[in-house]
Structures are given as C-alpha cells and as structure tokens.
PDB file of C-alpha atoms in Angstrom:
ATOM      1  CA  MET I   1     -18.911  16.309  -4.628  1.00 85.00           C
ATOM      2  CA  GLU I   2     -16.370  18.148  -6.900  1.00 96.00           C
ATOM      3  CA  LYS I   3     -14.346  15.968  -9.144  1.00 97.00           C
ATOM      4  CA  LEU I   4     -11.357  16.216 -11.707  1.00 98.00           C
ATOM      5  CA  SER I   5     -12.243  15.203 -15.247  1.00 98.00           C
ATOM      6  CA  LYS I   6      -9.781  12.303 -16.033  1.00 98.00           C
ATOM      7  CA  VAL I   7      -7.432  10.252 -13.819  1.00 99.00           C
ATOM      8  CA  LEU I   8      -4.899   7.670 -15.161  1.00 99.00           C
ATOM      9  CA  ILE I   9      -3.701   4.696 -13.019  1.00 99.00           C
ATOM     10  CA  PHE I  10      -0.604   2.422 -13.415  1.00 98.00           C
ATOM     11  CA  ALA I  11       0.622  -0.467 -11.180  1.00 97.00           C
ATOM     12  CA  GLU I  12       3.328  -3.056 -11.525  1.00 95.00           C
ATOM     13  CA  LYS I  13       1.347  -5.893  -9.813  1.00 93.00           C
ATOM     14  CA  GLU I  14      -2.280  -6.737 -10.794  1.00 94.00           C
ATOM     15  CA  SER I  15      -3.237  -6.899  -7.092  1.00 92.00           C
ATOM     16  CA  GLN I  16      -2.799  -3.237  -6.817  1.00 95.00           C
ATOM     17  CA  PHE I  17      -5.079  -2.060  -9.669  1.00 97.00           C
ATOM     18  CA  GLY I  18      -8.243  -2.357  -7.611  1.00 96.00           C
ATOM     19  CA  LEU I  19      -6.913  -0.037  -4.808  1.00 95.00           C
ATOM     20  CA  LEU I  20      -5.829   2.478  -7.461  1.00 98.00           C
ATOM     21  CA  CYS I  21      -9.253   2.350  -9.215  1.00 98.00           C
ATOM     22  CA  SER I  22     -11.060   3.010  -6.040  1.00 97.00           C
ATOM     23  CA  ALA I  23      -8.897   6.018  -5.370  1.00 98.00           C
ATOM     24  CA  ALA I  24      -9.290   7.360  -9.038  1.00 98.00           C
ATOM     25  CA  LYS I  25     -13.035   6.900  -8.938  1.00 98.00           C
ATOM     26  CA  SER I  26     -13.271   8.852  -5.775  1.00 98.00           C
ATOM     27  CA  ILE I  27     -11.826  12.079  -7.310  1.00 98.00           C
ATOM     28  CA  ALA I  28     -12.525  11.714 -11.058  1.00 98.00           C
ATOM     29  CA  GLU I  29     -15.439  11.502 -13.536  1.00 98.00           C
ATOM     30  CA  HIS I  30     -13.478   9.348 -15.938  1.00 98.00           C
ATOM     31  CA  THR I  31     -10.826   6.794 -15.184  1.00 98.00           C
ATOM     32  CA  ALA I  32      -8.338   4.869 -17.191  1.00 98.00           C
ATOM     33  CA  ALA I  33      -5.602   2.294 -16.525  1.00 98.00           C
ATOM     34  CA  PHE I  34      -2.326   1.485 -18.405  1.00 98.00           C
ATOM     35  CA  ALA I  35      -1.459  -2.147 -18.136  1.00 98.00           C
ATOM     36  CA  VAL I  36       0.981  -4.676 -19.323  1.00 97.00           C
ATOM     37  CA  ALA I  37      -0.146  -8.044 -20.964  1.00 96.00           C
ATOM     38  CA  SER I  38      -3.896  -7.810 -20.048  1.00 97.00           C
ATOM     39  CA  ALA I  39      -6.598  -5.418 -18.836  1.00 97.00           C
ATOM     40  CA  PRO I  40      -6.615  -5.304 -14.987  1.00 97.00           C
ATOM     41  CA  ALA I  41      -9.579  -6.593 -13.013  1.00 96.00           C
ATOM     42  CA  CYS I  42     -11.121  -3.197 -12.047  1.00 97.00           C
ATOM     43  CA  PRO I  43     -13.806  -1.085 -13.296  1.00 98.00           C
ATOM     44  CA  VAL I  44     -12.063   1.714 -15.034  1.00 98.00           C
ATOM     45  CA  ASP I  45     -13.698   3.307 -18.014  1.00 98.00           C
ATOM     46  CA  LYS I  46     -10.980   2.554 -20.353  1.00 98.00           C
ATOM     47  CA  ALA I  47      -7.780   0.191 -20.152  1.00 98.00           C
ATOM     48  CA  PHE I  48      -4.828   0.889 -22.348  1.00 98.00           C
ATOM     49  CA  VAL I  49      -3.018  -2.507 -22.687  1.00 98.00           C
ATOM     50  CA  VAL I  50       0.433  -3.055 -24.191  1.00 98.00           C
ATOM     51  CA  ALA I  51       1.402  -6.666 -25.031  1.00 98.00           C
ATOM     52  CA  ASP I  52       4.121  -8.274 -22.828  1.00 96.00           C
ATOM     53  CA  GLN I  53       7.455  -7.787 -24.307  1.00 95.00           C
ATOM     54  CA  GLY I  54       9.442  -9.887 -21.814  1.00 91.00           C
ATOM     55  CA  ILE I  55      11.655  -6.927 -20.884  1.00 93.00           C
ATOM     56  CA  VAL I  56      12.562  -5.248 -17.662  1.00 92.00           C
ATOM     57  CA  PHE I  57       9.481  -3.542 -16.343  1.00 94.00           C
ATOM     58  CA  ASP I  58      11.040  -0.177 -16.392  1.00 94.00           C
ATOM     59  CA  ASP I  59      11.219  -0.308 -20.083  1.00 96.00           C
ATOM     60  CA  TYR I  60       7.530   0.215 -20.474  1.00 97.00           C
ATOM     61  CA  PHE I  61       7.927   3.824 -19.431  1.00 97.00           C
ATOM     62  CA  GLU I  62       8.118   5.234 -22.882  1.00 97.00           C
ATOM     63  CA  THR I  63       4.785   3.400 -23.809  1.00 98.00           C
ATOM     64  CA  PHE I  64       3.236   4.688 -20.558  1.00 98.00           C
ATOM     65  CA  ALA I  65       4.464   8.335 -21.379  1.00 98.00           C
ATOM     66  CA  ALA I  66       2.923   8.098 -24.952  1.00 98.00           C
ATOM     67  CA  VAL I  67      -0.379   7.005 -23.303  1.00 98.00           C
ATOM     68  CA  THR I  68      -0.197   9.756 -20.771  1.00 98.00           C
ATOM     69  CA  ALA I  69       0.309  12.257 -23.580  1.00 97.00           C
ATOM     70  CA  GLU I  70      -2.673  10.828 -25.491  1.00 97.00           C
ATOM     71  CA  TYR I  71      -5.100  10.670 -22.577  1.00 98.00           C
ATOM     72  CA  ALA I  72      -4.043  13.916 -21.101  1.00 98.00           C
ATOM     73  CA  PRO I  73      -5.087  13.076 -17.351  1.00 98.00           C
ATOM     74  CA  ASP I  74      -5.587  15.742 -14.630  1.00 98.00           C
ATOM     75  CA  ALA I  75      -3.874  13.185 -12.139  1.00 98.00           C
ATOM     76  CA  ILE I  76      -1.817  10.126 -12.536  1.00 99.00           C
ATOM     77  CA  ILE I  77      -1.826   7.594  -9.582  1.00 99.00           C
ATOM     78  CA  VAL I  78       0.550   4.891  -9.269  1.00 98.00           C
ATOM     79  CA  SER I  79       1.267   2.019  -6.738  1.00 96.00           C
ATOM     80  CA  SER I  80       4.005   2.232  -4.201  1.00 93.00           C
ATOM     81  CA  GLU I  81       6.521  -0.643  -5.402  1.00 90.00           C
ATOM     82  CA  LYS I  82       9.963   0.574  -5.844  1.00 90.00           C
ATOM     83  CA  ARG I  83       9.826   0.474  -9.635  1.00 93.00           C
ATOM     84  CA  MET I  84       6.646   2.400  -9.655  1.00 97.00           C
ATOM     85  CA  ARG I  85       8.274   5.105  -7.534  1.00 96.00           C
ATOM     86  CA  SER I  86      10.909   5.489 -10.198  1.00 96.00           C
ATOM     87  CA  ILE I  87       8.251   5.558 -13.006  1.00 97.00           C
ATOM     88  CA  ALA I  88       6.283   8.252 -10.999  1.00 98.00           C
ATOM     89  CA  ALA I  89       9.486  10.484 -10.779  1.00 98.00           C
ATOM     90  CA  ARG I  90      10.089  10.067 -14.657  1.00 97.00           C
ATOM     91  CA  ILE I  91       6.542  10.712 -15.602  1.00 98.00           C
ATOM     92  CA  ALA I  92       6.419  13.711 -13.278  1.00 98.00           C
ATOM     93  CA  ALA I  93       9.529  15.121 -15.138  1.00 97.00           C
ATOM     94  CA  VAL I  94       7.776  14.639 -18.637  1.00 96.00           C
ATOM     95  CA  CYS I  95       4.791  16.488 -17.118  1.00 96.00           C
ATOM     96  CA  LYS I  96       6.844  19.077 -15.568  1.00 96.00           C
ATOM     97  CA  THR I  97       5.394  18.484 -12.054  1.00 96.00           C
ATOM     98  CA  ALA I  98       6.259  16.945  -8.900  1.00 93.00           C
ATOM     99  CA  VAL I  99       5.449  13.617  -7.063  1.00 97.00           C
ATOM    100  CA  ILE I 100       3.388  13.562  -3.977  1.00 98.00           C
ATOM    101  CA  ALA I 101       4.197  10.257  -2.257  1.00 96.00           C
ATOM    102  CA  ASP I 102       2.587   8.033   0.172  1.00 93.00           C
ATOM    103  CA  VAL I 103      -0.769   9.513  -0.133  1.00 96.00           C
ATOM    104  CA  ASN I 104      -3.611   8.206   1.997  1.00 92.00           C
ATOM    105  CA  ALA I 105      -6.403  10.596   1.351  1.00 96.00           C
ATOM    106  CA  MET I 106      -7.490  12.872  -1.660  1.00 98.00           C
ATOM    107  CA  GLU I 107     -10.042  15.563  -2.344  1.00 97.00           C
ATOM    108  CA  VAL I 108     -10.762  18.017  -5.065  1.00 97.00           C
ATOM    109  CA  ALA I 109     -11.628  21.614  -4.319  1.00 96.00           C
ATOM    110  CA  GLU I 110     -11.942  24.590  -6.917  1.00 94.00           C
ATOM    111  CA  GLY I 111     -10.670  22.328  -9.595  1.00 93.00           C
ATOM    112  CA  LYS I 112      -7.392  21.292  -7.761  1.00 95.00           C
ATOM    113  CA  LEU I 113      -6.251  17.925  -6.258  1.00 97.00           C
ATOM    114  CA  TYR I 114      -5.460  18.111  -2.525  1.00 98.00           C
ATOM    115  CA  CYS I 115      -3.436  15.207  -1.290  1.00 98.00           C
ATOM    116  CA  SER I 116      -2.836  14.193   2.295  1.00 97.00           C
ATOM    117  CA  HIS I 117       0.015  12.126   3.800  1.00 93.00           C
ATOM    118  CA  LEU I 118       1.815  11.548   6.984  1.00 88.00           C
ATOM    119  CA  VAL I 119       4.841  13.566   8.028  1.00 86.00           C
ATOM    120  CA  TYR I 120       7.101  13.805  11.190  1.00 80.00           C
ATOM    121  CA  GLY I 121       7.098  10.003  11.781  1.00 73.00           C
ATOM    122  CA  GLY I 122       3.202   9.809  11.720  1.00 78.00           C
ATOM    123  CA  ALA I 123       2.880  12.723  14.239  1.00 78.00           C
ATOM    124  CA  ALA I 124       1.035  15.033  11.640  1.00 88.00           C
ATOM    125  CA  VAL I 125      -0.619  15.058   8.400  1.00 92.00           C
ATOM    126  CA  ARG I 126       0.360  17.266   5.528  1.00 95.00           C
ATOM    127  CA  CYS I 127      -2.148  18.397   2.763  1.00 97.00           C
ATOM    128  CA  GLU I 128      -0.410  19.190  -0.560  1.00 96.00           C
ATOM    129  CA  SER I 129      -1.412  20.239  -4.013  1.00 96.00           C
ATOM    130  CA  SER I 130       0.511  20.534  -7.385  1.00 94.00           C
ATOM    131  CA  ALA I 131       0.955  23.931  -8.836  1.00 92.00           C
ATOM    132  CA  ALA I 132       1.123  22.113 -12.337  1.00 94.00           C
ATOM    133  CA  ASP I 133      -1.854  20.964 -14.426  1.00 93.00           C
ATOM    134  CA  THR I 134      -1.112  17.412 -13.837  1.00 96.00           C
ATOM    135  CA  THR I 135      -0.669  15.834 -10.277  1.00 98.00           C
ATOM    136  CA  VAL I 136       1.480  12.532  -9.983  1.00 98.00           C
ATOM    137  CA  VAL I 137       0.510  10.607  -6.852  1.00 98.00           C
ATOM    138  CA  VAL I 138       2.113   7.539  -5.305  1.00 98.00           C
ATOM    139  CA  LEU I 139      -0.645   5.796  -3.294  1.00 96.00           C
ATOM    140  CA  ALA I 140       0.110   4.426   0.128  1.00 91.00           C
ATOM    141  CA  PRO I 141      -0.765   0.721   0.557  1.00 85.00           C
ATOM    142  CA  GLY I 142      -4.120  -0.060   1.967  1.00 83.00           C
ATOM    143  CA  SER I 143      -5.380   3.695   1.923  1.00 88.00           C
ATOM    144  CA  PHE I 144      -8.387   2.697  -0.152  1.00 92.00           C
ATOM    145  CA  GLU I 145     -10.762  -0.239  -0.577  1.00 90.00           C
ATOM    146  CA  ASP I 146      -9.828  -2.788  -3.194  1.00 92.00           C
ATOM    147  CA  LEU I 147     -12.449  -2.374  -6.033  1.00 95.00           C
ATOM    148  CA  LYS I 148     -12.866  -5.303  -8.540  1.00 95.00           C
ATOM    149  CA  GLY I 149     -14.606  -5.478 -11.916  1.00 97.00           C
ATOM    150  CA  GLU I 150     -13.917  -5.095 -15.604  1.00 96.00           C
ATOM    151  CA  ALA I 151     -12.851  -2.175 -17.811  1.00 96.00           C
ATOM    152  CA  ALA I 152     -15.838  -0.738 -19.887  1.00 96.00           C
ATOM    153  CA  GLU I 153     -13.458  -0.254 -22.851  1.00 97.00           C
ATOM    154  CA  LYS I 154     -10.188  -1.939 -23.904  1.00 97.00           C
ATOM    155  CA  GLU I 155      -7.612  -0.522 -26.216  1.00 97.00           C
ATOM    156  CA  SER I 156      -4.393  -2.159 -27.390  1.00 98.00           C
ATOM    157  CA  VAL I 157      -1.552   0.159 -27.734  1.00 98.00           C
ATOM    158  CA  ASP I 158       1.826  -0.142 -29.591  1.00 98.00           C
ATOM    159  CA  PHE I 159       5.031  -0.662 -27.687  1.00 98.00           C
ATOM    160  CA  ALA I 160       7.338   2.138 -27.812  1.00 97.00           C
ATOM    161  CA  ALA I 161      10.904   0.901 -27.452  1.00 94.00           C
ATOM    162  CA  PRO I 162      13.216   2.977 -25.204  1.00 94.00           C
ATOM    163  CA  ALA I 163      16.153   4.643 -26.652  1.00 89.00           C
ATOM    164  CA  HIS I 164      18.387   2.973 -24.025  1.00 90.00           C
ATOM    165  CA  PRO I 165      16.872  -0.318 -22.730  1.00 91.00           C
ATOM    166  CA  ALA I 166      17.909  -1.998 -19.684  1.00 87.00           C
ATOM    167  CA  LYS I 167      20.113  -4.858 -20.168  1.00 84.00           C
ATOM    168  CA  PHE I 168      19.070  -8.086 -18.507  1.00 81.00           C
ATOM    169  CA  VAL I 169      22.186  -9.740 -16.772  1.00 86.00           C
ATOM    170  CA  GLU I 170      20.951 -12.530 -14.460  1.00 85.00           C
ATOM    171  CA  ARG I 171      17.894 -13.390 -12.328  1.00 81.00           C
ATOM    172  CA  ARG I 172      18.251 -14.269  -8.549  1.00 79.00           C
ATOM    173  CA  GLU I 173      15.746 -15.693  -6.268  1.00 77.00           C
ATOM    174  CA  LYS I 174      14.619 -12.936  -3.865  1.00 66.00           C
ATOM    175  CA  GLN I 175      15.192 -13.955  -0.164  1.00 62.00           C
ATOM    176  CA  GLY I 176      12.350 -13.795   2.182  1.00 58.00           C
ATOM    177  CA  GLU I 177       8.673 -13.579   1.514  1.00 62.00           C
ATOM    178  CA  THR I 178       5.985 -11.198   0.486  1.00 62.00           C
ATOM    179  CA  VAL I 179       2.449 -10.883   1.834  1.00 74.00           C
ATOM    180  CA  ASN I 180      -0.584  -8.518   0.948  1.00 78.00           C
ATOM    181  CA  LEU I 181      -1.095  -7.438   4.528  1.00 88.00           C
ATOM    182  CA  SER I 182      -3.011  -4.183   3.568  1.00 84.00           C
ATOM    183  CA  ALA I 183      -5.941  -6.493   2.305  1.00 85.00           C
ATOM    184  CA  ALA I 184      -6.202  -8.559   5.509  1.00 92.00           C
ATOM    185  CA  LYS I 185      -9.570  -8.493   7.352  1.00 94.00           C
ATOM    186  CA  ARG I 186      -7.873  -9.722  10.447  1.00 97.00           C
ATOM    187  CA  ALA I 187      -4.251  -9.246  11.527  1.00 97.00           C
ATOM    188  CA  VAL I 188      -2.008  -9.957  14.404  1.00 98.00           C
ATOM    189  CA  GLY I 189       1.107  -7.791  15.170  1.00 98.00           C
ATOM    190  CA  ILE I 190       4.054  -8.961  17.086  1.00 98.00           C
ATOM    191  CA  GLY I 191       6.558  -6.615  18.826  1.00 97.00           C
ATOM    192  CA  ARG I 192       9.490  -6.584  21.045  1.00 96.00           C
ATOM    193  CA  GLY I 193       7.578  -8.692  23.654  1.00 96.00           C
ATOM    194  CA  LEU I 194       8.708 -11.719  21.754  1.00 97.00           C
ATOM    195  CA  ALA I 195      11.846 -13.027  23.184  1.00 96.00           C
ATOM    196  CA  LYS I 196      13.251 -15.124  20.357  1.00 96.00           C
ATOM    197  CA  GLN I 197      12.410 -15.924  16.716  1.00 97.00           C
ATOM    198  CA  GLU I 198      11.573 -19.485  17.333  1.00 97.00           C
ATOM    199  CA  ASP I 199       8.517 -18.232  19.400  1.00 98.00           C
ATOM    200  CA  LEU I 200       6.896 -16.880  16.177  1.00 98.00           C
ATOM    201  CA  GLU I 201       5.455 -20.435  15.878  1.00 97.00           C
ATOM    202  CA  MET I 202       3.123 -19.489  18.929  1.00 98.00           C
ATOM    203  CA  VAL I 203       1.991 -16.349  17.173  1.00 98.00           C
ATOM    204  CA  TYR I 204       1.362 -18.058  13.880  1.00 97.00           C
ATOM    205  CA  ALA I 205      -0.705 -20.746  15.718  1.00 98.00           C
ATOM    206  CA  PHE I 206      -2.751 -18.105  17.216  1.00 98.00           C
ATOM    207  CA  ALA I 207      -3.216 -16.252  14.014  1.00 97.00           C
ATOM    208  CA  ALA I 208      -4.316 -19.343  12.363  1.00 97.00           C
ATOM    209  CA  LYS I 209      -7.122 -20.061  14.832  1.00 97.00           C
ATOM    210  CA  LEU I 210      -8.122 -16.381  14.383  1.00 97.00           C
ATOM    211  CA  GLY I 211      -7.995 -16.673  10.569  1.00 96.00           C
ATOM    212  CA  ALA I 212      -5.493 -13.619  10.633  1.00 96.00           C
ATOM    213  CA  GLU I 213      -2.440 -12.442   8.783  1.00 96.00           C
ATOM    214  CA  VAL I 214       0.709 -11.881  10.814  1.00 97.00           C
ATOM    215  CA  GLY I 215       2.675  -8.437  10.775  1.00 97.00           C
ATOM    216  CA  CYS I 216       5.157  -6.893  13.088  1.00 98.00           C
ATOM    217  CA  SER I 217       6.616  -3.722  14.493  1.00 96.00           C
ATOM    218  CA  ARG I 218       9.713  -2.195  12.797  1.00 94.00           C
ATOM    219  CA  PRO I 219      12.281  -3.691  15.158  1.00 95.00           C
ATOM    220  CA  ILE I 220      11.234  -7.143  14.479  1.00 97.00           C
ATOM    221  CA  ALA I 221      11.590  -6.774  10.546  1.00 94.00           C
ATOM    222  CA  GLN I 222      14.559  -4.359  10.417  1.00 91.00           C
ATOM    223  CA  GLY I 223      16.264  -4.829  13.722  1.00 90.00           C
ATOM    224  CA  GLU I 224      16.133  -8.494  14.551  1.00 94.00           C
ATOM    225  CA  ASN I 225      15.195  -9.334  10.898  1.00 94.00           C
ATOM    226  CA  TRP I 226      12.930 -12.176  12.197  1.00 96.00           C
ATOM    227  CA  MET I 227      10.285 -11.318   9.616  1.00 95.00           C
ATOM    228  CA  ALA I 228      10.226 -10.009   6.208  1.00 91.00           C
ATOM    229  CA  ILE I 229       9.984  -6.255   5.547  1.00 89.00           C
ATOM    230  CA  SER I 230       6.735  -6.957   3.823  1.00 88.00           C
ATOM    231  CA  ARG I 231       5.215  -7.768   7.228  1.00 94.00           C
ATOM    232  CA  TYR I 232       6.385  -4.373   8.982  1.00 94.00           C
ATOM    233  CA  ILE I 233       3.219  -2.392   9.992  1.00 95.00           C
ATOM    234  CA  GLY I 234       3.788   1.361  10.402  1.00 91.00           C
ATOM    235  CA  VAL I 235       4.240   4.679   8.953  1.00 84.00           C
ATOM    236  CA  SER I 236       7.000   3.659   6.594  1.00 80.00           C
ATOM    237  CA  GLY I 237       5.548   0.293   6.161  1.00 86.00           C
ATOM    238  CA  VAL I 238       2.217  -1.196   5.589  1.00 88.00           C
ATOM    239  CA  MET I 239      -1.010   0.655   6.541  1.00 88.00           C
ATOM    240  CA  LEU I 240      -3.904  -1.601   7.613  1.00 91.00           C
ATOM    241  CA  LYS I 241      -7.682  -1.384   7.625  1.00 90.00           C
ATOM    242  CA  PRO I 242      -8.779  -4.662   9.224  1.00 95.00           C
ATOM    243  CA  ASP I 243     -11.831  -5.445  11.101  1.00 96.00           C
ATOM    244  CA  ILE I 244      -9.719  -6.774  13.962  1.00 98.00           C
ATOM    245  CA  TYR I 245      -6.108  -6.007  14.830  1.00 98.00           C
ATOM    246  CA  VAL I 246      -4.410  -7.806  17.736  1.00 98.00           C
ATOM    247  CA  ALA I 247      -1.166  -6.259  18.981  1.00 98.00           C
ATOM    248  CA  LEU I 248       1.080  -8.607  20.922  1.00 98.00           C
ATOM    249  CA  GLY I 249       3.990  -7.309  23.023  1.00 98.00           C
ATOM    250  CA  ILE I 250       3.905  -3.956  21.123  1.00 98.00           C
ATOM    251  CA  SER I 251       4.422  -0.674  23.170  1.00 96.00           C
ATOM    252  CA  GLY I 252       2.321   1.420  20.912  1.00 96.00           C
ATOM    253  CA  GLN I 253       4.482   3.974  19.708  1.00 93.00           C
ATOM    254  CA  VAL I 254       3.175   6.405  17.145  1.00 90.00           C
ATOM    255  CA  GLN I 255       5.217   5.038  14.263  1.00 89.00           C
ATOM    256  CA  HIS I 256       3.484   1.684  14.487  1.00 94.00           C
ATOM    257  CA  THR I 257       0.043   2.886  15.591  1.00 94.00           C
ATOM    258  CA  VAL I 258      -0.608   5.062  12.654  1.00 90.00           C
ATOM    259  CA  GLY I 259      -0.358   1.968  10.511  1.00 92.00           C
ATOM    260  CA  VAL I 260      -3.530   0.509  12.396  1.00 94.00           C
ATOM    261  CA  ARG I 261      -5.471   3.615  13.088  1.00 90.00           C
ATOM    262  CA  ASP I 262      -8.124   2.624  10.730  1.00 90.00           C
ATOM    263  CA  ALA I 263      -8.708  -0.813  12.255  1.00 95.00           C
ATOM    264  CA  LYS I 264     -12.348  -1.158  13.351  1.00 96.00           C
ATOM    265  CA  ILE I 265     -11.289  -2.980  16.706  1.00 98.00           C
ATOM    266  CA  ILE I 266      -7.855  -3.005  18.212  1.00 98.00           C
ATOM    267  CA  ILE I 267      -7.047  -5.692  20.942  1.00 98.00           C
ATOM    268  CA  ALA I 268      -3.746  -5.311  22.829  1.00 98.00           C
ATOM    269  CA  VAL I 269      -1.875  -7.630  25.060  1.00 98.00           C
ATOM    270  CA  ASN I 270       1.159  -6.217  26.887  1.00 98.00           C
ATOM    271  CA  LYS I 271       2.621  -6.841  30.341  1.00 97.00           C
ATOM    272  CA  ASP I 272       3.424  -3.202  30.909  1.00 97.00           C
ATOM    273  CA  LYS I 273       0.165  -1.565  32.094  1.00 97.00           C
ATOM    274  CA  ASN I 274       1.490   1.820  31.186  1.00 97.00           C
ATOM    275  CA  ALA I 275       2.331   1.031  27.571  1.00 97.00           C
ATOM    276  CA  PRO I 276       0.909   3.513  25.059  1.00 97.00           C
ATOM    277  CA  ILE I 277      -0.914   0.865  23.122  1.00 97.00           C
ATOM    278  CA  PHE I 278      -3.652   0.811  25.851  1.00 98.00           C
ATOM    279  CA  LYS I 279      -4.526   4.299  25.096  1.00 96.00           C
ATOM    280  CA  GLN I 280      -5.040   3.303  21.464  1.00 94.00           C
ATOM    281  CA  CYS I 281      -6.960  -0.028  21.823  1.00 97.00           C
ATOM    282  CA  ASP I 282     -10.643  -0.921  22.246  1.00 98.00           C
ATOM    283  CA  TYR I 283      -9.863  -3.929  24.523  1.00 98.00           C
ATOM    284  CA  GLY I 284      -6.618  -4.576  26.556  1.00 98.00           C
ATOM    285  CA  ILE I 285      -5.089  -7.484  28.296  1.00 98.00           C
ATOM    286  CA  VAL I 286      -2.370  -6.688  30.786  1.00 98.00           C
ATOM    287  CA  GLY I 287      -0.338  -9.885  30.927  1.00 97.00           C
ATOM    288  CA  ASP I 288       2.774 -11.879  29.534  1.00 98.00           C
ATOM    289  CA  ILE I 289       1.967 -12.716  25.870  1.00 98.00           C
ATOM    290  CA  TYR I 290       3.633 -16.154  26.606  1.00 98.00           C
ATOM    291  CA  LYS I 291       0.745 -16.914  28.925  1.00 98.00           C
ATOM    292  CA  VAL I 292      -2.039 -14.864  27.247  1.00 98.00           C
ATOM    293  CA  VAL I 293      -1.492 -16.061  23.660  1.00 98.00           C
ATOM    294  CA  PRO I 294      -1.548 -19.857  24.320  1.00 98.00           C
ATOM    295  CA  ALA I 295      -4.682 -19.531  26.533  1.00 97.00           C
ATOM    296  CA  LEU I 296      -6.437 -17.347  23.660  1.00 97.00           C
ATOM    297  CA  THR I 297      -5.414 -20.037  21.097  1.00 97.00           C
ATOM    298  CA  GLU I 298      -6.878 -22.737  23.145  1.00 96.00           C
ATOM    299  CA  LEU I 299     -10.109 -20.808  23.521  1.00 95.00           C
ATOM    300  CA  LEU I 300     -10.695 -20.252  19.712  1.00 92.00           C
TER     301      LEU I 300
END
C-alpha cells in the first residue's frame, strides 16, 4: 500500500494521541508527535516534547510551527478540540495550505493524500486532497482505533515565546460534563422517546447493567439540554465504533445514524414500527421504552 514519507500529529488531550497515531501510521512510513510536558503514550517514531510553561494552550503554537518547519511533514493531523481546530487553521496558513476537517478516512494514491468526510448532513461522503505540498487534517472523533505504546525516540525542544501572548484573566469551572464516548465498546443512545429528564435514571440503570456509556440524539443535548453536548451522537457530534449500540426512542434520522454506522451490532427500541431506525438495526423491538427498558434491565 502506498504511503507518505512523514506525518506529524498534535493533540491537546493525552487521550487523543492514540487515535491520531493510528491514523498517521495507516498513511505514513515515519510518524512524529508534538506534545506538551511529556511524550504521549503512542508508538510514534519520534516525539518532540516542550516543557509545560503553565500558559494558555494556544501559545504553544509558535513552538509547534518551529517543529513543523524542522520535521517538514507531508501531512499534519490534529485532534478535533476547539483549540486544535484554531491551531490547525494557523499552521495551515504558515504552510500555505488549507484545512480538511472532520476526516474519517484517508488513503494515499500517486503520492497525494486523499481525505474523506461527511457532507450534506451525513447524506454523502466527500473525498478531497490538498493542492499544496502539506495537508492539514482535523480528524473526526472515533474514526480510528486507539493505538497505545511508547515513542521510539524522544527529543526535548525549546519553547518559542509568542510575540503576542494570550493574557490569562480568570478561570471558571466549566458547567456540565465530558465523556470519551468514541472509545466506548458498548453504548446506549436515548432520543425523543424519553418524556422527561428525570427518566434518564432509567436509562443509566440499564446502561450500568449492560456495561455501557450513555449518549443521545441531538434534540436531547441541544434542544432539551438534558445531557451534555459531549454525549451527542451524530454527524456533528461523536462518531462511535462500539461492539453494541442500543438506540432507545430514537427515530433513526440519517444525522444520527451516521454516528453509529460502524457499530458491530445495533439494537433499536421504538414504539413506532415505521421508524427509520428499524431499517438500520440488526435487532429491533417495537415497544414503549418505558416498558421494554425496565424489563431488559431486570433480565441483565
């Protein structure tokens, strides 16, 4: 299989490096990571590490740009956090290229990197390549397996102070919660079939018995605000690759189902026998979740 020569990866969170490393190794002969404070726990060929400066994360950009110039990668792959999207845009400007965002698949042909991502609300897949020498990619969450290990070589790099550093004003506790849904082997999704927020206890009890994480469709997270946005499963949310996904009271619109299309087994519970989810699932139960879920919980 044809591969690029070198790929550089960078993530804000340690938990994302394994996914980026897996993606990089699938398309490159040589891989490197840029990290803050310590080398990431992934098997790249080389890790460039800058000491923690106790600064706003964005101010590591100049150091990252210097490492990029030294390493001269064919592609740069970053994680999808908001700060990393900003850094991706800035490094693309330095490299005189563009960013290809939310990429879920990549391949190399005739020396060029081709990246695929969903468009039109998940109804189609677009494949793009960069006209420049370097391609900057923002990887979609959960699009590759998490690869663990150690860097073969580690190099400490000097911190390059930004000309205009961000000024820290205050720290506020973020409301809500975060969860790494994309890594879940079992997941339960809840949709508009849930009548009120208090009934989430029923869903969590079922998920606990199943050993699963809990996610939701977009209306539950962004309409009702019953769950954190980090639990939203779908085209503009989290993409899952679980062994088992159980959809409770979810109609099955494409914007949601693209987020679970890589699940090995999909089980659906919906009282509407004509719900689109039944065309997507492996096993379906036509019934009220308020009757089916407690019964399943008792059986587990």
